[in-house]
Structure formats: C-alpha cells, structure tokens
C-alpha positions as semicolon CSV with decimal commas, in nm:
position;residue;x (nm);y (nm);z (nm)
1;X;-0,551;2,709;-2,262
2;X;-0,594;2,352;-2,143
3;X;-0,239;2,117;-2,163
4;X;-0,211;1,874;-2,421
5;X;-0,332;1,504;-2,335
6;X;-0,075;1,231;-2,403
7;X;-0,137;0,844;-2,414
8;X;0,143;0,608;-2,292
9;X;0,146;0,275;-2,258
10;X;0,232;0,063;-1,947
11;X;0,313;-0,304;-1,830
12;X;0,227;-0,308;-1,493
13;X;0,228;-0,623;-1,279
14;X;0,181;-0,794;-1,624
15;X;-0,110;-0,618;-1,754
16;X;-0,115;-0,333;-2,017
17;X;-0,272;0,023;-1,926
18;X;-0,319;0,333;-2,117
19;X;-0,197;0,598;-1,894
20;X;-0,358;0,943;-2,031
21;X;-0,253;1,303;-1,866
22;X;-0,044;1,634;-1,935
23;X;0,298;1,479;-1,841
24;X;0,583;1,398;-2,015
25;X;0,627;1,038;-2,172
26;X;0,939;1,055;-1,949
27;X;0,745;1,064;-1,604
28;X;0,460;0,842;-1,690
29;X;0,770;0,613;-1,796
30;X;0,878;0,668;-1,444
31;X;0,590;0,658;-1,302
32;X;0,485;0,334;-1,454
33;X;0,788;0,180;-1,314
34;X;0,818;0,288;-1,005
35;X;0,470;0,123;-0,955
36;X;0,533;-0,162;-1,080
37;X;0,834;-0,196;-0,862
38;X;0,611;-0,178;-0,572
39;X;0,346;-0,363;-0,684
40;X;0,621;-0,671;-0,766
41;X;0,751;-0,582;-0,398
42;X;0,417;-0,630;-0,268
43;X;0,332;-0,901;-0,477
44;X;0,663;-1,092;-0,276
45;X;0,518;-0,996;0,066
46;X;0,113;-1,068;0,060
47;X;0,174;-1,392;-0,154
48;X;-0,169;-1,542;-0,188
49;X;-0,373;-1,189;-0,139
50;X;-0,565;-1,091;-0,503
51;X;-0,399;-0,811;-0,710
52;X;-0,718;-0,603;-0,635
53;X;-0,641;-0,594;-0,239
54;X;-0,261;-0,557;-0,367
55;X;-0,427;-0,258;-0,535
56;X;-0,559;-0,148;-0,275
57;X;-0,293;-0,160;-0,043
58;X;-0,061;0,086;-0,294
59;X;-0,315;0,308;-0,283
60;X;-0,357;0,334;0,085
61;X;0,051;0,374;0,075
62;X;0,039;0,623;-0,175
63;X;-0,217;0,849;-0,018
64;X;-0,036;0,826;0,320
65;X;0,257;0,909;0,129
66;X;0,114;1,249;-0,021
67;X;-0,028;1,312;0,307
68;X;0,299;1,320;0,470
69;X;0,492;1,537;0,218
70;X;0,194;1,783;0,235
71;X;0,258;1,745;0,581
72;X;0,592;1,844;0,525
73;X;0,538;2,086;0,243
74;X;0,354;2,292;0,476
75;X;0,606;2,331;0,735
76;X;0,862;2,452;0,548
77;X;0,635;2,712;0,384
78;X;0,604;2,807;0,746
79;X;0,932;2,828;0,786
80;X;1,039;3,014;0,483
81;X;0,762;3,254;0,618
82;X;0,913;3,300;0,933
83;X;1,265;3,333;0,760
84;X;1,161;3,595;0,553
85;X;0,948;3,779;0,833
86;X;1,228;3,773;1,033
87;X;1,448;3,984;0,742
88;X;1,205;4,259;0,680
C-alpha cells in the first residue's frame, strides 16, 4: 500500500516551494528550516556567488554528509555483528 503524499509549504532563502513526500508536516517543517539555515549561512560566506552555485554547494555538502553517516552506519552494523557473533 503506497504512503500517503503530503504538500507543505516552505520559505526558503526567500522563495516559496511546495515540498511533496510521505513525511510528517513536522519534519518537512524541520527540514525546511534547517535548510534554510544553511543556505542563509552560506549566503553570509560566498557573498556575491548566485543562489544556483549556493545551490549547488548544499547539495555537494549534503551528499558528503549522507556519505559519511552511511559510512558510519555501516560500521557499527559491523560491529553489532561482531558483538553478537561473539555471544553465540
């Protein structure tokens, strides 16, 4: 049974987007801000660069991001493996 699609609103770096996915209102209100945040952040440090290369620049952060908590994510499975192999 697929999940239920919601729509939420968002002001992000001053411009409005329909966010549309599965989560809670809650996270996507989270979410929204969070990125915002960081794009006002960046905003402060690249002044002159154009909000697309800003863009640009979160995403590159954000994949690195996820790439190092996968990263991380992994190891411990490999430890909890090990932890558990270790009891039996």
């Amino acid at each position: 049974m697929p999940e239920e699609k919601r729509r939420f609103k968002a002001n992000i770096a001053g411009e409005t987007y329909t966010i549309v996915g599965p989560r809670s209102e809650q996270h996507m209100k989270t979410v929204a801000q969070t990125v915002d945040e960081q794009m006002n952040q960046l905003k402060e440090m690249t002044k002159g660069l154009d909000p697309e290369k800003r863009a640009m620049l979160m995403a590159i952060n954000a994949v690195s991001d996820q790439l190092e908590m996968k990263k991380k994510i992994v190891k411990l499975e490999e430890r909890i493996n090990e932890l558990e192999n270790e009891r039996s």
